[in-house]
CSV table of C-alpha atoms in Angstrom, one decimal:
chain,number,residue,atom,x,y,z
A,3,UNK,CA,103.9,108.0,118.5
A,4,UNK,CA,102.8,104.5,117.6
A,5,UNK,CA,105.3,102.4,115.6
A,6,UNK,CA,105.3,98.9,114.1
A,7,UNK,CA,108.5,97.0,113.4
A,8,UNK,CA,108.8,94.0,111.3
A,9,UNK,CA,112.1,92.4,112.1
A,10,UNK,CA,112.6,90.5,108.8
A,11,UNK,CA,112.5,92.2,105.4
A,12,UNK,CA,112.6,88.9,103.5
A,13,UNK,CA,111.9,85.3,104.5
A,14,UNK,CA,112.7,82.5,102.0
A,15,UNK,CA,111.0,79.3,102.8
A,16,UNK,CA,110.5,75.9,101.2
A,17,UNK,CA,107.0,74.7,100.2
A,18,UNK,CA,105.3,72.8,103.0
A,19,UNK,CA,107.7,74.2,105.6
A,20,UNK,CA,106.4,76.3,108.5
A,21,UNK,CA,106.9,80.1,108.5
A,22,UNK,CA,106.9,82.8,111.2
A,23,UNK,CA,106.9,86.5,110.5
A,24,UNK,CA,107.8,88.7,113.4
A,25,UNK,CA,106.1,91.9,114.4
A,26,UNK,CA,106.6,94.2,117.4
A,27,UNK,CA,104.6,97.3,118.2
A,28,UNK,CA,105.0,100.2,120.6
A,29,UNK,CA,102.1,101.8,122.2
A,30,UNK,CA,101.1,103.1,125.6
A,31,UNK,CA,97.4,102.6,124.9
A,32,UNK,CA,95.2,99.7,123.9
A,33,UNK,CA,95.7,98.8,120.3
A,34,UNK,CA,94.1,96.7,117.6
A,35,UNK,CA,96.5,94.6,115.6
A,36,UNK,CA,96.3,93.4,112.0
A,37,UNK,CA,98.1,91.4,109.4
A,38,UNK,CA,97.6,92.3,105.8
A,39,UNK,CA,98.8,90.4,102.7
A,40,UNK,CA,99.7,92.0,99.4
A,41,UNK,CA,100.0,89.6,96.4
A,42,UNK,CA,102.0,90.9,93.4
A,43,UNK,CA,100.4,93.8,91.7
A,44,UNK,CA,97.4,93.7,94.0
A,45,UNK,CA,96.1,95.8,96.9
A,46,UNK,CA,96.3,94.8,100.5
A,47,UNK,CA,93.9,92.2,101.9
A,48,UNK,CA,93.1,91.6,105.5
A,49,UNK,CA,94.5,88.3,106.8
A,50,UNK,CA,93.5,88.5,110.4
A,51,UNK,CA,93.0,90.9,113.3
A,52,UNK,CA,93.3,91.0,117.1
A,53,UNK,CA,90.8,93.2,119.0
A,54,UNK,CA,90.6,91.6,122.4
A,55,UNK,CA,90.0,88.3,124.1
A,56,UNK,CA,91.9,85.2,123.1
A,57,UNK,CA,95.5,85.9,122.3
A,58,UNK,CA,95.6,83.3,119.4
A,59,UNK,CA,93.8,84.6,116.4
A,60,UNK,CA,93.1,82.6,113.3
A,61,UNK,CA,92.8,84.1,109.9
A,62,UNK,CA,92.3,83.1,106.3
A,63,UNK,CA,94.4,80.7,104.3
A,64,UNK,CA,95.6,78.8,107.4
A,65,UNK,CA,97.4,81.7,109.0
A,66,UNK,CA,97.3,82.5,112.7
A,67,UNK,CA,98.9,85.1,114.9
A,68,UNK,CA,99.6,85.3,118.7
A,69,UNK,CA,99.2,88.5,120.6
A,70,UNK,CA,101.8,88.8,123.4
A,71,UNK,CA,101.2,91.9,125.5
A,72,UNK,CA,104.3,91.6,127.7
A,73,UNK,CA,106.5,91.3,124.7
A,74,UNK,CA,104.4,93.8,122.6
A,75,UNK,CA,104.5,91.3,119.7
A,76,UNK,CA,102.1,89.9,117.2
A,77,UNK,CA,103.9,87.3,115.2
A,78,UNK,CA,102.2,85.6,112.3
A,79,UNK,CA,102.6,81.8,111.6
A,80,UNK,CA,101.6,79.2,109.1
A,81,UNK,CA,102.5,75.5,109.8
A,82,UNK,CA,102.8,74.6,106.1
A,83,UNK,CA,103.2,77.1,103.3
A,84,UNK,CA,102.2,76.8,99.6
A,85,UNK,CA,103.7,78.4,96.6
A,86,UNK,CA,100.6,80.7,96.5
A,87,UNK,CA,101.6,82.2,99.8
A,88,UNK,CA,104.4,84.1,98.1
A,89,UNK,CA,103.6,87.7,98.8
A,90,UNK,CA,104.4,90.6,101.0
A,91,UNK,CA,103.0,90.7,104.5
A,92,UNK,CA,102.3,93.8,106.5
A,93,UNK,CA,101.7,94.1,110.2
A,94,UNK,CA,99.7,97.1,111.3
A,95,UNK,CA,98.3,98.7,114.4
A,96,UNK,CA,95.6,101.2,115.2
A,97,UNK,CA,94.6,102.7,118.5
A,98,UNK,CA,91.4,101.4,119.9
A,99,UNK,CA,90.2,105.0,120.4
A,100,UNK,CA,91.3,106.2,117.0
A,101,UNK,CA,91.2,105.4,113.3
A,102,UNK,CA,94.7,105.8,112.1
A,103,UNK,CA,96.4,102.6,110.8
A,104,UNK,CA,100.2,102.4,111.1
A,105,UNK,CA,102.0,99.8,109.0
A,106,UNK,CA,105.3,98.1,109.5
A,107,UNK,CA,107.8,98.0,106.7
A,108,UNK,CA,106.7,94.6,105.4
A,109,UNK,CA,108.1,91.1,105.1
A,110,UNK,CA,108.5,89.6,101.7
A,111,UNK,CA,107.9,85.8,101.7
A,112,UNK,CA,109.3,83.8,98.9
A,113,UNK,CA,108.1,80.2,98.9
A,114,UNK,CA,110.4,77.8,97.0
A,115,UNK,CA,109.4,74.5,95.5
B,10,UNK,CA,79.9,93.4,96.1
B,11,UNK,CA,82.2,95.5,94.0
B,12,UNK,CA,85.6,96.4,95.5
B,13,UNK,CA,87.4,99.7,95.7
B,14,UNK,CA,88.1,100.9,92.2
B,15,UNK,CA,91.2,103.0,91.3
B,16,UNK,CA,92.4,104.4,88.0
B,17,UNK,CA,94.7,104.7,86.3
B,18,UNK,CA,96.6,101.5,87.3
B,19,UNK,CA,99.9,102.8,85.9
B,20,UNK,CA,101.2,106.3,85.1
B,21,UNK,CA,104.6,107.5,83.9
B,22,UNK,CA,105.3,111.3,83.9
B,23,UNK,CA,108.2,113.6,83.8
B,24,UNK,CA,109.2,115.5,86.9
B,25,UNK,CA,107.4,118.8,87.3
B,26,UNK,CA,104.3,117.5,85.5
B,27,UNK,CA,101.0,116.9,87.2
B,28,UNK,CA,99.0,113.8,87.7
B,29,UNK,CA,95.6,112.8,89.1
B,30,UNK,CA,94.4,109.5,90.6
B,31,UNK,CA,90.7,108.6,91.0
B,32,UNK,CA,89.1,106.3,93.6
B,33,UNK,CA,85.6,105.0,93.9
B,34,UNK,CA,85.1,103.3,97.3
B,35,UNK,CA,82.8,100.5,98.1
B,36,UNK,CA,79.2,101.6,98.2
B,37,UNK,CA,78.1,102.8,101.6
B,38,UNK,CA,81.7,103.2,103.0
B,39,UNK,CA,81.8,106.6,104.7
B,40,UNK,CA,85.5,106.7,105.3
B,41,UNK,CA,88.1,106.9,102.5
B,42,UNK,CA,91.8,106.9,102.8
B,43,UNK,CA,94.7,107.6,100.5
B,44,UNK,CA,98.0,105.8,101.2
B,45,UNK,CA,101.4,106.2,99.6
B,46,UNK,CA,103.5,103.0,99.3
B,47,UNK,CA,107.1,103.6,98.3
B,48,UNK,CA,108.9,100.5,97.0
B,49,UNK,CA,110.2,98.4,99.9
B,50,UNK,CA,108.2,100.3,102.6
B,51,UNK,CA,104.8,99.9,104.2
B,52,UNK,CA,101.9,102.2,103.2
B,53,UNK,CA,101.9,105.6,104.7
B,54,UNK,CA,98.6,107.5,105.3
B,55,UNK,CA,98.3,110.7,103.2
B,56,UNK,CA,94.8,111.7,103.9
B,57,UNK,CA,91.6,110.4,105.5
B,58,UNK,CA,88.1,111.5,104.7
B,59,UNK,CA,84.9,111.0,106.7
B,60,UNK,CA,82.1,111.5,104.1
B,61,UNK,CA,83.4,114.7,102.4
B,62,UNK,CA,85.3,116.1,105.4
B,63,UNK,CA,89.0,115.7,106.1
B,64,UNK,CA,89.8,113.9,109.3
B,65,UNK,CA,93.5,113.6,109.0
B,66,UNK,CA,95.9,115.2,106.4
B,67,UNK,CA,98.9,115.7,108.7
B,68,UNK,CA,101.2,113.7,106.4
B,69,UNK,CA,100.0,115.2,103.1
B,70,UNK,CA,102.7,117.4,101.4
B,71,UNK,CA,100.3,120.2,100.9
B,72,UNK,CA,102.6,122.2,98.7
B,73,UNK,CA,102.2,119.7,95.9
B,74,UNK,CA,99.5,117.2,96.9
B,75,UNK,CA,95.8,117.9,97.1
B,76,UNK,CA,92.8,115.6,97.5
B,77,UNK,CA,89.1,116.1,97.4
B,78,UNK,CA,86.0,114.0,98.0
B,79,UNK,CA,83.1,115.8,96.5
B,80,UNK,CA,79.7,114.5,97.5
B,81,UNK,CA,81.3,112.1,99.9
B,82,UNK,CA,81.7,109.3,97.4
B,83,UNK,CA,84.5,109.4,94.8
B,84,UNK,CA,87.8,111.0,95.5
B,85,UNK,CA,90.7,112.4,93.5
B,86,UNK,CA,94.3,112.8,94.6
B,87,UNK,CA,96.4,115.2,92.6
B,88,UNK,CA,100.2,115.8,92.5
B,89,UNK,CA,101.4,119.1,91.0
B,90,UNK,CA,104.3,119.4,90.3
B,91,UNK,CA,105.6,115.9,90.7
B,92,UNK,CA,109.1,115.1,92.1
B,93,UNK,CA,111.2,112.0,91.6
B,94,UNK,CA,110.5,110.9,95.2
B,95,UNK,CA,106.8,110.8,94.5
B,96,UNK,CA,107.3,107.5,92.6
B,97,UNK,CA,105.2,105.1,94.5
B,98,UNK,CA,102.0,103.2,94.5
B,99,UNK,CA,99.0,105.2,95.6
B,100,UNK,CA,96.5,103.1,97.4
B,101,UNK,CA,92.9,104.0,98.1
B,102,UNK,CA,91.0,102.3,100.9
B,103,UNK,CA,87.6,102.6,102.4
B,104,UNK,CA,85.8,101.4,105.5
B,105,UNK,CA,82.1,101.2,106.4
B,106,UNK,CA,80.5,103.0,109.3
B,107,UNK,CA,80.9,101.3,112.7
B,108,UNK,CA,83.8,99.1,111.6
B,109,UNK,CA,86.8,98.3,113.7
B,110,UNK,CA,89.4,101.0,113.4
B,111,UNK,CA,92.1,99.7,111.1
B,112,UNK,CA,90.0,97.2,109.2
B,113,UNK,CA,90.2,98.6,105.7
B,114,UNK,CA,89.3,97.5,102.2
B,115,UNK,CA,92.0,98.4,99.6
B,116,UNK,CA,92.0,99.0,95.9
B,117,UNK,CA,94.7,97.6,93.6
B,118,UNK,CA,96.6,100.9,93.6
B,119,UNK,CA,97.9,103.3,91.1
B,120,UNK,CA,101.6,103.0,90.3
B,121,UNK,CA,103.3,106.3,89.6
B,122,UNK,CA,106.7,106.5,88.0
B,123,UNK,CA,108.3,110.0,87.8
B,124,UNK,CA,111.2,110.3,85.4
């Protein structure tokens, strides 16, 4: 069964500092990978996705993620965070030949002034 | 374009009572999903519809949960009777035909508190 692991449950970070959120997945078949963001009291919003091709994927709000097949990782990064980036971030995976999306447990990012 | 609409946003009930949540997906989206998000956890798929047919309900607790999508548009998720562990946010999502598997559009969720 496919699983997604987010290694950090909470990440405090100062405003304008860089942040990296770690995600590892397990799958024996090709997968699509996603990062979703959930702002307080809102639904999930797609940040970025990896389908194939270039391993560096750029998303909205200055976020990017790098797909590493050998390490089965899909870490999310932002070089300089803003207060408005305070949210919960979910890594997710789906099989290329299926339609079921499996989420990690989430990483809560708290940006401090 | 209007997003996925859900109601009610908040609901508080006693255990053993029943509750229903409603979802209206984005127009033209054939696939509709219900996810359960327990506090501190990632969303878990409860049921997936393709038009008005069920594609996957393997994680739906069928002894107390039911869902329907009449006419392939709106959907209702019902819990009867509710248990304390059903306290969660119930997220509805939809996706259009031909989209990448996993690229979903979510509503704001319905937060259920069972006392």
